[in-house]
Short mmCIF file of C-alpha atoms in Angstrom, two decimals:
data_model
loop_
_atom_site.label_atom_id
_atom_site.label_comp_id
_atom_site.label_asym_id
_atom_site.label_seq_id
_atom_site.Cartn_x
_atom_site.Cartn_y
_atom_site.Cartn_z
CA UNK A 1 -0.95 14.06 -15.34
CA UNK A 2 -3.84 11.76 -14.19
CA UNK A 3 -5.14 10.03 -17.92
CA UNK A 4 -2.77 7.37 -17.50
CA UNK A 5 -4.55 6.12 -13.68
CA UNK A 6 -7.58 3.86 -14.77
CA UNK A 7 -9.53 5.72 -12.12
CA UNK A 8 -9.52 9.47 -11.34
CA UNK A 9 -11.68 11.75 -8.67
CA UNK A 10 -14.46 13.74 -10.22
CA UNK A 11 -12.90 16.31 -7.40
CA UNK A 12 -8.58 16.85 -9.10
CA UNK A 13 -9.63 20.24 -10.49
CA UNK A 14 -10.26 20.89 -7.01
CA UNK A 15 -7.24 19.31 -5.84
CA UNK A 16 -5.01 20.77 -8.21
CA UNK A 17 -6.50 24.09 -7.43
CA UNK A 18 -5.20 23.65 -4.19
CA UNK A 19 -1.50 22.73 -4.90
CA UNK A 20 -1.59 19.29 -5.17
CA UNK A 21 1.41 17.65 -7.64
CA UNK A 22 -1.00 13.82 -6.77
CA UNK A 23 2.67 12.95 -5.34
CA UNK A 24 0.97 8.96 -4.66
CA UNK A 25 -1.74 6.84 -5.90
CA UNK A 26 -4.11 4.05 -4.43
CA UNK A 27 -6.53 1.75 -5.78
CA UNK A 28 -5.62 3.36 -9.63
CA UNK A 29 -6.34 6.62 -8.70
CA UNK A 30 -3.78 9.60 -8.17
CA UNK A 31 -4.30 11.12 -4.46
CA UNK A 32 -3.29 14.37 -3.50
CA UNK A 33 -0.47 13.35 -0.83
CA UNK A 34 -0.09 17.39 -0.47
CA UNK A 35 -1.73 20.39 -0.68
CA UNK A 36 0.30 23.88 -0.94
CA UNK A 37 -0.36 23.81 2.69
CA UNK A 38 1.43 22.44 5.80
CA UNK A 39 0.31 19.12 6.45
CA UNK A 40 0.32 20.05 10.42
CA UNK A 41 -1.67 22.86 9.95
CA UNK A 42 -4.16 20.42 8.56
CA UNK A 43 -3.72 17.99 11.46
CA UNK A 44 -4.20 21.21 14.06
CA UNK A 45 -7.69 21.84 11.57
CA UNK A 46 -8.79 18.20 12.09
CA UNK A 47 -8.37 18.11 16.04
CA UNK A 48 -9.24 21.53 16.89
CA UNK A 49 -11.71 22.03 14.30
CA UNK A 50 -12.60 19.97 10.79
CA UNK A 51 -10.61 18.88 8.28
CA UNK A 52 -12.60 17.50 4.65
CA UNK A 53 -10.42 15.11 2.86
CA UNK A 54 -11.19 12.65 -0.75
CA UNK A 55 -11.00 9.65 0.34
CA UNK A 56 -13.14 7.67 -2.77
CA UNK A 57 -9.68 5.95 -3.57
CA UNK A 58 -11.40 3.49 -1.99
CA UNK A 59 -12.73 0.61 -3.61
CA UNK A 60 -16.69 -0.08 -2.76
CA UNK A 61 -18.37 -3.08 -3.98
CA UNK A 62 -22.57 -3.89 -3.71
CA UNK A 63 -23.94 -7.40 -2.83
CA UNK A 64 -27.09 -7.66 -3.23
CA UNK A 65 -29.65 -10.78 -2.85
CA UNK A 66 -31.08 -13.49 -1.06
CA UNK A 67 -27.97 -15.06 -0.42
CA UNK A 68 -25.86 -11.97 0.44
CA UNK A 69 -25.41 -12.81 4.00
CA UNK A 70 -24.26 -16.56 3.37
CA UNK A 71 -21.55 -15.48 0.90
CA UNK A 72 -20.47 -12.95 2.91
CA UNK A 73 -19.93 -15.19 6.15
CA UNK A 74 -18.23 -17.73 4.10
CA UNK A 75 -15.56 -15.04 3.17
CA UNK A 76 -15.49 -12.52 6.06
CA UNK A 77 -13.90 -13.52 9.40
CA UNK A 78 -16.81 -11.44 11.26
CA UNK A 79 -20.52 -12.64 11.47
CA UNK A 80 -22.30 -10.47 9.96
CA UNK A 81 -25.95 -12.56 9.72
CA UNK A 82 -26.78 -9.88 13.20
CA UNK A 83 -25.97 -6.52 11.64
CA UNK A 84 -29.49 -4.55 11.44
CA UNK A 85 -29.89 -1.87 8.35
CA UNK A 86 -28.13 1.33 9.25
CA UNK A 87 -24.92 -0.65 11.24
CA UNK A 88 -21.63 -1.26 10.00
CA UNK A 89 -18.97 -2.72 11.19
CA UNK A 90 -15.00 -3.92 10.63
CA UNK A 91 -14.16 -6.86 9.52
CA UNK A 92 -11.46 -8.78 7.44
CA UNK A 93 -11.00 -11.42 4.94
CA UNK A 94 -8.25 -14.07 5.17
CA UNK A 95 -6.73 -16.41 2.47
CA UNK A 96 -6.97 -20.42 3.36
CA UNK A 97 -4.18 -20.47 5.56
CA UNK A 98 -5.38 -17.30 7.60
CA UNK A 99 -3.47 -15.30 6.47
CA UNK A 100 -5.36 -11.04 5.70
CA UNK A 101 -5.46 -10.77 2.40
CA UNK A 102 -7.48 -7.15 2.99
CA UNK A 103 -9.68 -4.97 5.55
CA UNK A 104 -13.25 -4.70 4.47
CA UNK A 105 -16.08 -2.32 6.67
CA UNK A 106 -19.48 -3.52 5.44
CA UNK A 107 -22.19 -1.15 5.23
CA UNK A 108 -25.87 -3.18 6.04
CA UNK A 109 -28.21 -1.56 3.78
CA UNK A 110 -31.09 -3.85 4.10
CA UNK A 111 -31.69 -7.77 4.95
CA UNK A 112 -29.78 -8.35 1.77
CA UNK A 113 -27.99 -5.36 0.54
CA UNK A 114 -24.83 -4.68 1.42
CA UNK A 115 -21.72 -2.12 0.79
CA UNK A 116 -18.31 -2.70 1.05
CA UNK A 117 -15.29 -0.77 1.24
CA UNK A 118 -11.74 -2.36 0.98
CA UNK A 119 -8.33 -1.27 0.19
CA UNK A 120 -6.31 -2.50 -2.08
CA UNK A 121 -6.48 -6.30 -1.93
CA UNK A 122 -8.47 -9.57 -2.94
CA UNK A 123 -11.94 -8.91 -1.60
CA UNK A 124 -13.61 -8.44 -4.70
CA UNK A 125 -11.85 -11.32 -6.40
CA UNK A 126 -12.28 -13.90 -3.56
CA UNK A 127 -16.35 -12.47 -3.93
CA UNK A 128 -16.26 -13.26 -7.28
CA UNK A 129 -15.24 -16.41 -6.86
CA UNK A 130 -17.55 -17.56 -4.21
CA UNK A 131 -20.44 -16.08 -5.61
CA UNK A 132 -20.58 -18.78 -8.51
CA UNK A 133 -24.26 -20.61 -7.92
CA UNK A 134 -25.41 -18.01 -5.65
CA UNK A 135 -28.28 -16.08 -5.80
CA UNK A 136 -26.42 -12.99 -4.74
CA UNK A 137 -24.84 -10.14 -6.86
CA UNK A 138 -21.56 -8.66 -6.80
CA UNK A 139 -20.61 -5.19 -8.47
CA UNK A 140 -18.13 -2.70 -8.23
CA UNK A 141 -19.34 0.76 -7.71
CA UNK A 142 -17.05 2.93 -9.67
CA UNK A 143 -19.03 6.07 -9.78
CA UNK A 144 -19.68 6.81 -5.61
CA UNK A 145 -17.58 9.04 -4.17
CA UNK A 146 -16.71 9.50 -0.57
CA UNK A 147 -15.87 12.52 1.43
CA UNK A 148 -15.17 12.54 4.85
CA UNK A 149 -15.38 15.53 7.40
CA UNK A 150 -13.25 15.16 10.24
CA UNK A 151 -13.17 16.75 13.32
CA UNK A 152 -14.35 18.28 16.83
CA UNK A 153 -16.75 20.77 14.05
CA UNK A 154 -17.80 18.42 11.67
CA UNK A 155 -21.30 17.74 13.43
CA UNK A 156 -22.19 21.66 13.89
CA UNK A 157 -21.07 22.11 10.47
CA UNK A 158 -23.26 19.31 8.70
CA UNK A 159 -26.01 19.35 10.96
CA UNK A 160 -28.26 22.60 9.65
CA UNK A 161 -28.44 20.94 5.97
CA UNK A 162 -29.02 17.24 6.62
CA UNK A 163 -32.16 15.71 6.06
CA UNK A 164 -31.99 13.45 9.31
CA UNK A 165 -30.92 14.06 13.02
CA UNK A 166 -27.12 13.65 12.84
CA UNK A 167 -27.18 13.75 16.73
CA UNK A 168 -29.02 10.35 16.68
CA UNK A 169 -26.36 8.49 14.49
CA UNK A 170 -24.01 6.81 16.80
CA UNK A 171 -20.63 5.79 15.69
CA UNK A 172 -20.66 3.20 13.03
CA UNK A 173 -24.08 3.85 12.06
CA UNK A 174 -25.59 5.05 8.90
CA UNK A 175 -28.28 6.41 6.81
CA UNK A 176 -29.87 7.74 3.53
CA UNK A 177 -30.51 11.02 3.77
CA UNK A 178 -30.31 14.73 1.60
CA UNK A 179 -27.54 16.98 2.25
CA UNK A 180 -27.57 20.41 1.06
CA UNK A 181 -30.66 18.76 -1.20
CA UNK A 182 -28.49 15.97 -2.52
CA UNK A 183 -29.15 12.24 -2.12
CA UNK A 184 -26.63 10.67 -0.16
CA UNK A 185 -25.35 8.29 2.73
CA UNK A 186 -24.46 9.71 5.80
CA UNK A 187 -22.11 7.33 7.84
CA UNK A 188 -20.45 8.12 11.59
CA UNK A 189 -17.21 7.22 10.88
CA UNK A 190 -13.67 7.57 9.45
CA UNK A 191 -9.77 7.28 9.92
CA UNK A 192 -9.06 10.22 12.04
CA UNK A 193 -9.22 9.83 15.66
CA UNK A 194 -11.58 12.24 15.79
CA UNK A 195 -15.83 12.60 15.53
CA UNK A 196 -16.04 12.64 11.83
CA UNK A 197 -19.09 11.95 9.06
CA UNK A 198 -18.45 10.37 5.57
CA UNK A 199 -20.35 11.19 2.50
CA UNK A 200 -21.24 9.29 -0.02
CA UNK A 201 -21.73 10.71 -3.20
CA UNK A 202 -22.86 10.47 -6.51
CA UNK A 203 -20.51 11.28 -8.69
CA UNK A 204 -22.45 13.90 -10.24
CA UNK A 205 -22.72 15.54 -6.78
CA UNK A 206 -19.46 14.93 -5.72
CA UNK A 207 -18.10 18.67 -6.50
CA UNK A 208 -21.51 20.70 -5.28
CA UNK A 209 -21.13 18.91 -2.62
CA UNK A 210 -17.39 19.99 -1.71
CA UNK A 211 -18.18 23.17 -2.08
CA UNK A 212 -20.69 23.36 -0.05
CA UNK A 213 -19.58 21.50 3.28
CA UNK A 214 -16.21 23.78 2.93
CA UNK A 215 -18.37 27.42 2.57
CA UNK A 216 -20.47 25.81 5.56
CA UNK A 217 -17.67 24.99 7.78
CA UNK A 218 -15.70 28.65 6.67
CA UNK A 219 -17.43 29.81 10.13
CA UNK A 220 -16.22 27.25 12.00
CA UNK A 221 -12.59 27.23 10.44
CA UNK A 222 -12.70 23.68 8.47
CA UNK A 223 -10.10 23.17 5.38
CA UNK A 224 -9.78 20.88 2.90
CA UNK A 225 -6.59 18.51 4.23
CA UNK A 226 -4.24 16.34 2.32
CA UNK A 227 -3.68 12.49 2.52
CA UNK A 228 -0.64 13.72 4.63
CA UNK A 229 -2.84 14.90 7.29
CA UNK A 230 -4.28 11.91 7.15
CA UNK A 231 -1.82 9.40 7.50
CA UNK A 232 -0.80 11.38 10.51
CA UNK A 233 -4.12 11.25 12.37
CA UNK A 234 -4.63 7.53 12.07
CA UNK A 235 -0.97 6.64 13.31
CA UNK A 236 -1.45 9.06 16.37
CA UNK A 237 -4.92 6.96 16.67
CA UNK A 238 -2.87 3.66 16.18
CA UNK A 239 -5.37 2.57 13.01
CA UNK A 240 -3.51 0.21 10.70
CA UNK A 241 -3.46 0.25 7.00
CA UNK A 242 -3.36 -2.52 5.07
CA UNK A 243 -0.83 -3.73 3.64
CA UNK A 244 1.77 -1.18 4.80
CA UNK A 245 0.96 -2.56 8.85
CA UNK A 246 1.11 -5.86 7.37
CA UNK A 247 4.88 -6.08 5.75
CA UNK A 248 5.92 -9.97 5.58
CA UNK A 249 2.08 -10.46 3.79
CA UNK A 250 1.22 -13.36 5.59
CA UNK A 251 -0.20 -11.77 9.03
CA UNK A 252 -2.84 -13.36 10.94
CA UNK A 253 -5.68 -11.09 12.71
CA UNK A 254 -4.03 -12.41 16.00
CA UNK A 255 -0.56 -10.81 14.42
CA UNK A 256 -1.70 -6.99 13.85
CA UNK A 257 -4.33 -7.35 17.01
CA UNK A 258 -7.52 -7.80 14.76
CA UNK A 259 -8.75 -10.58 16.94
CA UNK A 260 -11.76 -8.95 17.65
CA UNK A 261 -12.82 -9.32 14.06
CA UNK A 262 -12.41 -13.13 14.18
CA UNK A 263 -15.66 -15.00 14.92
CA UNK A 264 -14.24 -18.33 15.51
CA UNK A 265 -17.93 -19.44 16.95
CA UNK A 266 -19.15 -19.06 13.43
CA UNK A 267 -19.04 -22.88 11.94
CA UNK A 268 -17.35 -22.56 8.74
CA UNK A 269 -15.71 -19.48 6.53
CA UNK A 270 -12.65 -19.13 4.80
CA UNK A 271 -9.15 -19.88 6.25
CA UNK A 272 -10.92 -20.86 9.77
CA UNK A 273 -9.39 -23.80 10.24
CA UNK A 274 -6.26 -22.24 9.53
CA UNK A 275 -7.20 -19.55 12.21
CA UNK A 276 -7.54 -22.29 14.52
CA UNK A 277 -4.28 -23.71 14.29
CA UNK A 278 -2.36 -20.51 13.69
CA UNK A 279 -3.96 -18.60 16.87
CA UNK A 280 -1.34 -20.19 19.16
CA UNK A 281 1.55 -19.86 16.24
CA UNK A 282 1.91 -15.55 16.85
CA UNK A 283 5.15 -14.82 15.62
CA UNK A 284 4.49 -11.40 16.06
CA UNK A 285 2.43 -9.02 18.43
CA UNK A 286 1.16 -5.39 16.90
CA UNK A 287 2.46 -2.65 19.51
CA UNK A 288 2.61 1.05 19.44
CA UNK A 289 6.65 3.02 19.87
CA UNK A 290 7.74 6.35 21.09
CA UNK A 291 11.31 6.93 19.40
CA UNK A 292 13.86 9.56 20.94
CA UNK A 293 14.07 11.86 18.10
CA UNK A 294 13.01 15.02 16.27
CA UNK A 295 11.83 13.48 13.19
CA UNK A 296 9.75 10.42 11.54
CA UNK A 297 11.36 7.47 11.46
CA UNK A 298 11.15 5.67 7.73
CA UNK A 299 9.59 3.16 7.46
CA UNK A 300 11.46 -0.33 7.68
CA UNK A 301 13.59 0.55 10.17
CA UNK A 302 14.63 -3.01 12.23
CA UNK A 303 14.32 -3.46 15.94
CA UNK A 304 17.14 -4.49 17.80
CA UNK A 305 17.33 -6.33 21.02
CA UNK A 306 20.67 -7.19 22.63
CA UNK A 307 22.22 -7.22 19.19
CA UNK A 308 19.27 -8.92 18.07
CA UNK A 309 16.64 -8.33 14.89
CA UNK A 310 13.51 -8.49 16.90
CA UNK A 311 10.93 -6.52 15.16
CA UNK A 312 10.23 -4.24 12.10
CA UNK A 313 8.77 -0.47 12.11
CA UNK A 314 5.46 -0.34 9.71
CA UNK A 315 3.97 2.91 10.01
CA UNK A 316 5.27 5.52 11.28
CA UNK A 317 5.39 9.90 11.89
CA UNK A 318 6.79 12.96 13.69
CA UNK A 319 3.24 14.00 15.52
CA UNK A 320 4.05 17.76 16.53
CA UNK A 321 0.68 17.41 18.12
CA UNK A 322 2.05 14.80 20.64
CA UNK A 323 5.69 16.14 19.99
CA UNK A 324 6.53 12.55 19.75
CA UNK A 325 8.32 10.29 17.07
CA UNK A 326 5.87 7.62 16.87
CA UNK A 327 5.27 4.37 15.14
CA UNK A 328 3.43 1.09 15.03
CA UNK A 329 5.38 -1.68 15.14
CA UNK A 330 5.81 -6.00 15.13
CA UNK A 331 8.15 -7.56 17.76
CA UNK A 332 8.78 -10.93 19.07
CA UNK A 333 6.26 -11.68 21.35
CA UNK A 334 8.69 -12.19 24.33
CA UNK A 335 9.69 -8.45 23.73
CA UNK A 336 6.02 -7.02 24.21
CA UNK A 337 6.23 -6.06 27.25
CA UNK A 338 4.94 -2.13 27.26
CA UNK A 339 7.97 0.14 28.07
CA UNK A 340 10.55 -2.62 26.58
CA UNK A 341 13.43 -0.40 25.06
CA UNK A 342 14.63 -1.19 21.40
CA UNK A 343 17.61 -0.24 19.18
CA UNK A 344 15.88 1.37 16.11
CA UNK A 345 17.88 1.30 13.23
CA UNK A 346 17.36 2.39 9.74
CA UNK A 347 19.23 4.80 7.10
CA UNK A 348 18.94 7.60 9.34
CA UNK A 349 21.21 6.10 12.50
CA UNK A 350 20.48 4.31 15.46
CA UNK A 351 17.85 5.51 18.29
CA UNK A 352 16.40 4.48 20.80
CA UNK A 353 12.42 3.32 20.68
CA UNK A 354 10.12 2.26 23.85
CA UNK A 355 7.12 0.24 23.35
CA UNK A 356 3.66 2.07 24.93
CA UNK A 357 0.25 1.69 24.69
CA UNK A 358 -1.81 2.65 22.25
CA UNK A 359 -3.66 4.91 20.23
CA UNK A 360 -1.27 7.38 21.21
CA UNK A 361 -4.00 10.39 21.08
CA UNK A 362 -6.97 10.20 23.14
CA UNK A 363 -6.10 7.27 24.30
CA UNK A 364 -9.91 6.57 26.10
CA UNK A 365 -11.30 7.24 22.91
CA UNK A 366 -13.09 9.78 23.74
CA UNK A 367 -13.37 11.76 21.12
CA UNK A 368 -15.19 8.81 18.69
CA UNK A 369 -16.94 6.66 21.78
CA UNK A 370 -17.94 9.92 23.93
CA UNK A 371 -18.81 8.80 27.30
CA UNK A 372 -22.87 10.16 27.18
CA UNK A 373 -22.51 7.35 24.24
CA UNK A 374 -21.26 4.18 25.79
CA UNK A 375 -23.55 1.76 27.23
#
């Protein structure tokens, strides 16, 4: 079932074990979309208590050396020369006319050692490419494994068998450390909407180390939750994935509202120029959408205005949480308005959508940024 994918999880057995059929794949590797239980049971796990997912279908690259942080600013949209060891922090790569050509978070290890984890597009071959005459290098790490434990538990759950003071480690911040006596990296983190911690792994580990977070969390009710779950916790937090949030594949940071990762003070990286010129060019503006009905909307669905095409539907779900049909969406930017009203239409019928703020859960963020936390 999984020979064929050039890169597998040392954790299937464990996902087969638990129903999965690996209905989708990312990066090469087969994911376990579903587990023989109900995806919003798993979402009702991650808010209420903790929910452990796979998520090492992502790809993770090391730079290393002297000039680490000079290619890295040439390619990344973010300045990254500040980050201290132990920070991380989003940031995105564009192609010479601006356009994302994929998400990166970069993990500062050290003056000049850095991790990276990107989806599924160019980072690593735009790195290569740069690198040439550098004294820098640049290597996939195929063997780490990440797990991420997310939810309102997942700090009294990890806490008693860490090495360090999880308390201490503020949201995007990480550090080396042993858990339940394995080397790993303990990062504040992940894609949930909710306090979560993501561990990474040796391969070698990767299964002990399963184990042992889900017979510590028993007490505290955690499961092990599908890719399902997880797709519906990051649309209810409004957190884009690239490229499904990105559909005509020529989006600007300023068109998916990643502005904020755009360092325009920096003088010179990739596609700035373009930036520049395209930062007053938005054909599009990223907004969240409630939709009157009872179900998820598919994906693709068009947005009509007066008889109009306006706008597409990217990501969307049926949250029973909210008891919403929600989605994140790309209109016109004279239709942005919040509470605009659109025609939604797609193969199953015509409704009607209303654009609203976003994330649609927690919308303060309190659950990641807890006030006792914020400067």
């Amino acid at each position: 079932m999984t020979a064929a994918f050039p890169r597998n999880s040392i954790l299937n057995e464990r996902h087969i074990q638990l129903g999965t059929k690996f209905e989708s794949s990312w990066n090469g590797m087969p994911l376990p979309q579903f587990y023989s239980t109900d995806p919003y049971d798993e979402v009702a796990t991650i808010r209420s208590r903790a929910g452990l997912i796979d998520v090492s279908s992502l790809n993770l690259a090391n730079v290393k050396g002297k000039d680490a942080v000079a290619l890295l600013n040439e390619v990344l949209t973010s300045d990254i020369a500040g980050m201290k060891p132990g920070q991380s922090a989003i940031s995105n790569i564009v192609d010479d006319n601006g356009s994302l050509i994929d998400d990166v978070l970069v993990y500062c290890n050290g003056a000049d050692d850095f991790r990276l984890s990107h989806g599924s597009g160019k980072l690593e071959e735009v790195l290569a490419q740069f690198s040439a005459g550098r004294d820098v290098s640049v290597a996939n790490d195929g063997d780490t494994h990440v797990l991420s434990l997310q939810g309102p538990r997942a700090l009294d759950i990890l806490k008693p068998h860490a090495s360090i003071d999880l308390t201490t480690l503020k949201y995007f911040e990480h550090a080396p450390a042993t858990l339940f006596g394995r080397a790993v990296t303990l990062a504040r983190g992940g894609y949930s909407a909710e306090r979560g911690y993501e561990v990474f792994s040796a391969a070698a580990d990767t299964v002990f180390l399963w184990d042992s977070i889900l017979e510590a969390g028993a007490p505290y009710g955690a499961m092990p939750v599908s890719w399902q779950s997880l797709d519906i916790v990051r649309v209810e937090g409004a957190l884009l994935f690239f490229p499904y949030d990105m559909p005509k594949g020529d989006e600007t940071p300023w068109e998916v509202g990643a502005d904020w990762t755009v360092d325009l003070d920096k003088p010179s990286f990739r596609g700035r120029e373009a930036l520049i010129r395209r930062k007053g060019e938005a054909r599009v503006v990223q907004r969240g959408m409630e939709i009157d009905h009872h179900e998820q909307i598919e994906p693709g669905a068009r947005l009509f205005k007066d008889g109009k095409d306006v706008g597409s539907l990217n990501s969307s779900i049926y949250s029973r949480h909210l008891m919403r049909s929600i989605a994140l969406v790309h209109v016109l930017p004279e239709f942005g308005a919040f509470g605009t009203e659109f025609e939604v239409v797609g193969p199953q019928g015509t409704f009607t959508g209303r654009l609203v703020k976003t994330p649609f859960y927690d919308p303060l963020r309190l659950r990641t940024h807890p006030l006792d936390e914020r400067g």
